[in-house]
Amino acid sequence: MTDETARGDESERNGDADAAAGKESTFLVTHVEADSAVLKDVHDGQVHTLSSNPGLDEGDAIEATVAPDPPMEVTYRVVEVAERRSLSMAESEEPPTVHERDLAAETPTGELAREPRAGVGEVHVLTPPDEDTRDAVDDVLADREGTLARAARLGVNRVEIRSEPGVVSVRYLP
């Protein structure tokens, strides 16, 4: 046996050990049933079907470790939950803030501006043509999974959508 072969065998064994130990990440709960749940890793997009539901609700974000169920390793189990938070998303009656309107004024029509919030979160400002503002809001609301995955990745609890003609702000808030 050569040194390269030994190193290759060792890395394969370590990879198996890493898989058995689990995967630690931030997950969005995308679907739940009484006896199972589906998690989406918000960093790499991988989907994990759980063989049981440890009390999760759709729209939860969890910082957790999951591991494959032996022997087939087709489904997963939650090994540990470090943090769990409920995420919400809603359209607000409030108009965009002065700062958000200023960002929109500096952003070409049809483009997106992103800015960190003071503290935690981000503000995304979309600049659709005035007549397409409602469609832009509807698109954000329709992409619930993508929007909540972004919120989970940012470590926030809620998403608020504000709009006025030509400006849509998507606020990722603690």
mmCIF file of C-alpha atoms in Angstrom:
data_model
loop_
_atom_site.group_PDB
_atom_site.id
_atom_site.type_symbol
_atom_site.label_atom_id
_atom_site.label_comp_id
_atom_site.label_asym_id
_atom_site.label_seq_id
_atom_site.Cartn_x
_atom_site.Cartn_y
_atom_site.Cartn_z
ATOM 1 C CA MET A 1 0.000 0.000 0.000
ATOM 2 C CA THR A 2 1.393 3.401 -0.953
ATOM 3 C CA ASP A 3 1.244 6.505 1.192
ATOM 4 C CA GLU A 4 -1.254 8.056 -1.265
ATOM 5 C CA THR A 5 -3.556 5.035 -1.014
ATOM 6 C CA ALA A 6 -3.369 5.131 2.783
ATOM 7 C CA ARG A 7 -4.190 8.853 2.802
ATOM 8 C CA GLY A 8 -7.104 8.273 0.409
ATOM 9 C CA ASP A 9 -8.502 5.474 2.575
ATOM 10 C CA GLU A 10 -8.128 7.660 5.676
ATOM 11 C CA SER A 11 -9.928 10.623 4.082
ATOM 12 C CA GLU A 12 -12.786 8.346 3.006
ATOM 13 C CA ARG A 13 -13.097 7.013 6.549
ATOM 14 C CA ASN A 14 -13.031 10.581 7.951
ATOM 15 C CA GLY A 15 -15.689 11.648 5.440
ATOM 16 C CA ASP A 16 -17.924 8.805 6.621
ATOM 17 C CA ALA A 17 -17.309 9.841 10.225
ATOM 18 C CA ASP A 18 -18.170 13.450 9.386
ATOM 19 C CA ALA A 19 -21.429 12.356 7.719
ATOM 20 C CA ALA A 20 -22.332 10.173 10.701
ATOM 21 C CA ALA A 21 -21.561 13.063 13.090
ATOM 22 C CA GLY A 22 -23.964 15.258 11.168
ATOM 23 C CA LYS A 23 -24.174 18.551 9.389
ATOM 24 C CA GLU A 24 -24.391 21.759 11.383
ATOM 25 C CA SER A 25 -26.112 24.683 9.671
ATOM 26 C CA THR A 26 -29.067 27.039 9.582
ATOM 27 C CA PHE A 27 -32.199 25.421 8.191
ATOM 28 C CA LEU A 28 -35.599 26.717 7.116
ATOM 29 C CA VAL A 29 -38.506 24.381 7.853
ATOM 30 C CA THR A 30 -40.320 24.301 4.513
ATOM 31 C CA HIS A 31 -42.918 21.598 5.125
ATOM 32 C CA VAL A 32 -44.259 19.753 8.160
ATOM 33 C CA GLU A 33 -46.472 16.793 8.848
ATOM 34 C CA ALA A 34 -47.193 15.094 12.148
ATOM 35 C CA ASP A 35 -44.522 12.454 11.550
ATOM 36 C CA SER A 36 -41.982 14.247 9.325
ATOM 37 C CA ALA A 37 -40.594 17.597 8.257
ATOM 38 C CA VAL A 38 -38.526 19.012 5.427
ATOM 39 C CA LEU A 39 -35.571 21.304 6.099
ATOM 40 C CA LYS A 40 -33.692 23.447 3.599
ATOM 41 C CA ASP A 41 -30.115 24.447 4.374
ATOM 42 C CA VAL A 42 -30.165 28.210 3.811
ATOM 43 C CA HIS A 43 -26.453 28.292 2.926
ATOM 44 C CA ASP A 44 -26.151 25.542 0.317
ATOM 45 C CA GLY A 45 -29.807 24.873 -0.613
ATOM 46 C CA GLN A 46 -29.627 21.162 0.244
ATOM 47 C CA VAL A 47 -32.976 19.687 1.272
ATOM 48 C CA HIS A 48 -33.187 17.222 4.179
ATOM 49 C CA THR A 49 -36.315 15.136 4.814
ATOM 50 C CA LEU A 50 -36.638 14.248 8.481
ATOM 51 C CA SER A 51 -37.887 10.796 9.473
ATOM 52 C CA SER A 52 -39.788 12.409 12.359
ATOM 53 C CA ASN A 53 -40.971 15.865 13.344
ATOM 54 C CA PRO A 54 -39.413 17.013 16.619
ATOM 55 C CA GLY A 55 -42.096 19.698 17.068
ATOM 56 C CA LEU A 56 -41.074 22.015 14.249
ATOM 57 C CA ASP A 57 -43.450 24.410 12.493
ATOM 58 C CA GLU A 58 -43.379 25.535 8.880
ATOM 59 C CA GLY A 59 -41.512 28.834 8.658
ATOM 60 C CA ASP A 60 -39.223 28.102 11.615
ATOM 61 C CA ALA A 61 -35.520 28.773 11.291
ATOM 62 C CA ILE A 62 -33.294 26.458 13.267
ATOM 63 C CA GLU A 63 -29.587 26.409 13.963
ATOM 64 C CA ALA A 64 -29.159 22.659 14.199
ATOM 65 C CA THR A 65 -27.167 19.553 13.517
ATOM 66 C CA VAL A 66 -28.795 16.887 11.345
ATOM 67 C CA ALA A 67 -27.477 13.420 10.596
ATOM 68 C CA PRO A 68 -28.544 10.740 8.129
ATOM 69 C CA ASP A 69 -30.640 7.840 9.416
ATOM 70 C CA PRO A 70 -28.903 4.486 9.037
ATOM 71 C CA PRO A 71 -28.770 2.197 7.217
ATOM 72 C CA MET A 72 -29.947 3.774 3.933
ATOM 73 C CA GLU A 73 -29.128 7.390 4.878
ATOM 74 C CA VAL A 74 -32.059 8.663 2.793
ATOM 75 C CA THR A 75 -33.810 10.504 5.618
ATOM 76 C CA TYR A 76 -32.328 12.564 8.434
ATOM 77 C CA ARG A 77 -32.826 13.136 12.133
ATOM 78 C CA VAL A 78 -32.189 16.253 14.191
ATOM 79 C CA VAL A 79 -29.241 15.569 16.485
ATOM 80 C CA GLU A 80 -29.226 18.928 18.256
ATOM 81 C CA VAL A 81 -31.041 22.265 18.017
ATOM 82 C CA ALA A 82 -28.894 25.185 19.167
ATOM 83 C CA GLU A 83 -31.508 27.847 18.376
ATOM 84 C CA ARG A 84 -35.046 27.993 17.032
ATOM 85 C CA ARG A 85 -37.007 31.035 15.953
ATOM 86 C CA SER A 86 -40.268 31.616 14.121
ATOM 87 C CA LEU A 87 -40.070 33.713 10.981
ATOM 88 C CA SER A 88 -42.832 35.956 9.705
ATOM 89 C CA MET A 89 -43.389 37.866 6.509
ATOM 90 C CA ALA A 90 -45.995 40.564 5.949
ATOM 91 C CA GLU A 91 -46.872 43.483 3.755
ATOM 92 C CA SER A 92 -47.098 46.742 5.696
ATOM 93 C CA GLU A 93 -49.485 49.626 5.120
ATOM 94 C CA GLU A 94 -46.596 51.988 5.920
ATOM 95 C CA PRO A 95 -44.747 53.575 2.996
ATOM 96 C CA PRO A 96 -41.010 53.107 2.532
ATOM 97 C CA THR A 97 -38.873 55.244 4.846
ATOM 98 C CA VAL A 98 -37.197 58.450 3.686
ATOM 99 C CA HIS A 99 -33.881 56.589 3.610
ATOM 100 C CA GLU A 100 -35.384 53.803 1.484
ATOM 101 C CA ARG A 101 -36.830 56.375 -0.930
ATOM 102 C CA ASP A 102 -33.401 58.041 -1.127
ATOM 103 C CA LEU A 103 -31.820 54.659 -1.938
ATOM 104 C CA ALA A 104 -34.428 54.113 -4.646
ATOM 105 C CA ALA A 105 -33.697 57.549 -6.137
ATOM 106 C CA GLU A 106 -30.021 56.530 -6.486
ATOM 107 C CA THR A 107 -30.874 53.127 -8.009
ATOM 108 C CA PRO A 108 -31.720 52.737 -11.714
ATOM 109 C CA THR A 109 -35.239 51.518 -12.546
ATOM 110 C CA GLY A 110 -35.450 47.739 -12.472
ATOM 111 C CA GLU A 111 -32.455 47.340 -10.160
ATOM 112 C CA LEU A 112 -31.963 46.282 -6.546
ATOM 113 C CA ALA A 113 -30.071 48.087 -3.776
ATOM 114 C CA ARG A 114 -29.002 46.236 -0.623
ATOM 115 C CA GLU A 115 -27.911 47.889 2.557
ATOM 116 C CA PRO A 116 -27.134 46.524 6.019
ATOM 117 C CA ARG A 117 -29.372 47.801 8.795
ATOM 118 C CA ALA A 118 -27.862 49.320 11.904
ATOM 119 C CA GLY A 119 -27.526 46.313 14.161
ATOM 120 C CA VAL A 120 -28.979 43.198 12.547
ATOM 121 C CA GLY A 121 -30.600 42.654 9.166
ATOM 122 C CA GLU A 122 -30.699 44.260 5.759
ATOM 123 C CA VAL A 123 -32.906 46.450 3.643
ATOM 124 C CA HIS A 124 -33.446 45.572 -0.018
ATOM 125 C CA VAL A 125 -34.907 48.299 -2.198
ATOM 126 C CA LEU A 126 -36.374 47.390 -5.581
ATOM 127 C CA THR A 127 -37.107 50.029 -8.195
ATOM 128 C CA PRO A 128 -39.778 48.692 -10.548
ATOM 129 C CA PRO A 129 -41.497 50.955 -13.049
ATOM 130 C CA ASP A 130 -44.367 52.724 -11.245
ATOM 131 C CA GLU A 131 -47.023 50.651 -13.020
ATOM 132 C CA ASP A 132 -45.283 47.375 -12.015
ATOM 133 C CA THR A 133 -44.957 48.106 -8.301
ATOM 134 C CA ARG A 134 -47.883 45.877 -7.259
ATOM 135 C CA ASP A 135 -46.496 43.004 -9.357
ATOM 136 C CA ALA A 136 -43.094 43.411 -7.660
ATOM 137 C CA VAL A 137 -44.696 43.243 -4.204
ATOM 138 C CA ASP A 138 -46.688 40.171 -5.265
ATOM 139 C CA ASP A 139 -43.484 38.518 -6.558
ATOM 140 C CA VAL A 140 -41.768 39.021 -3.188
ATOM 141 C CA LEU A 141 -44.801 37.649 -1.346
ATOM 142 C CA ALA A 142 -45.029 34.674 -3.735
ATOM 143 C CA ASP A 143 -41.372 33.767 -3.121
ATOM 144 C CA ARG A 144 -42.068 33.034 0.545
ATOM 145 C CA GLU A 145 -39.526 30.218 0.797
ATOM 146 C CA GLY A 146 -36.726 32.237 -0.812
ATOM 147 C CA THR A 147 -37.504 35.320 1.255
ATOM 148 C CA LEU A 148 -37.683 33.390 4.542
ATOM 149 C CA ALA A 149 -34.483 31.483 3.690
ATOM 150 C CA ARG A 150 -32.750 34.849 3.234
ATOM 151 C CA ALA A 151 -34.169 36.007 6.590
ATOM 152 C CA ALA A 152 -32.873 32.833 8.269
ATOM 153 C CA ARG A 153 -29.440 33.346 6.676
ATOM 154 C CA LEU A 154 -29.379 36.941 7.948
ATOM 155 C CA GLY A 155 -30.366 35.836 11.460
ATOM 156 C CA VAL A 156 -33.552 37.892 11.644
ATOM 157 C CA ASN A 157 -37.115 37.023 12.672
ATOM 158 C CA ARG A 158 -39.358 38.992 10.377
ATOM 159 C CA VAL A 159 -39.656 40.426 6.914
ATOM 160 C CA GLU A 160 -41.687 43.555 6.241
ATOM 161 C CA ILE A 161 -42.557 44.705 2.723
ATOM 162 C CA ARG A 162 -43.384 48.364 2.142
ATOM 163 C CA SER A 163 -44.183 50.024 -1.158
ATOM 164 C CA GLU A 164 -45.220 53.091 -3.051
ATOM 165 C CA PRO A 165 -45.153 53.639 -6.823
ATOM 166 C CA GLY A 166 -41.646 52.842 -8.104
ATOM 167 C CA VAL A 167 -40.290 51.717 -4.715
ATOM 168 C CA VAL A 168 -40.521 48.365 -2.916
ATOM 169 C CA SER A 169 -38.579 47.918 0.296
ATOM 170 C CA VAL A 170 -38.035 44.476 1.755
ATOM 171 C CA ARG A 171 -36.923 44.917 5.335
ATOM 172 C CA TYR A 172 -35.206 42.033 7.138
ATOM 173 C CA LEU A 173 -35.758 42.859 10.807
ATOM 174 C CA PRO A 174 -34.790 41.332 14.179
#
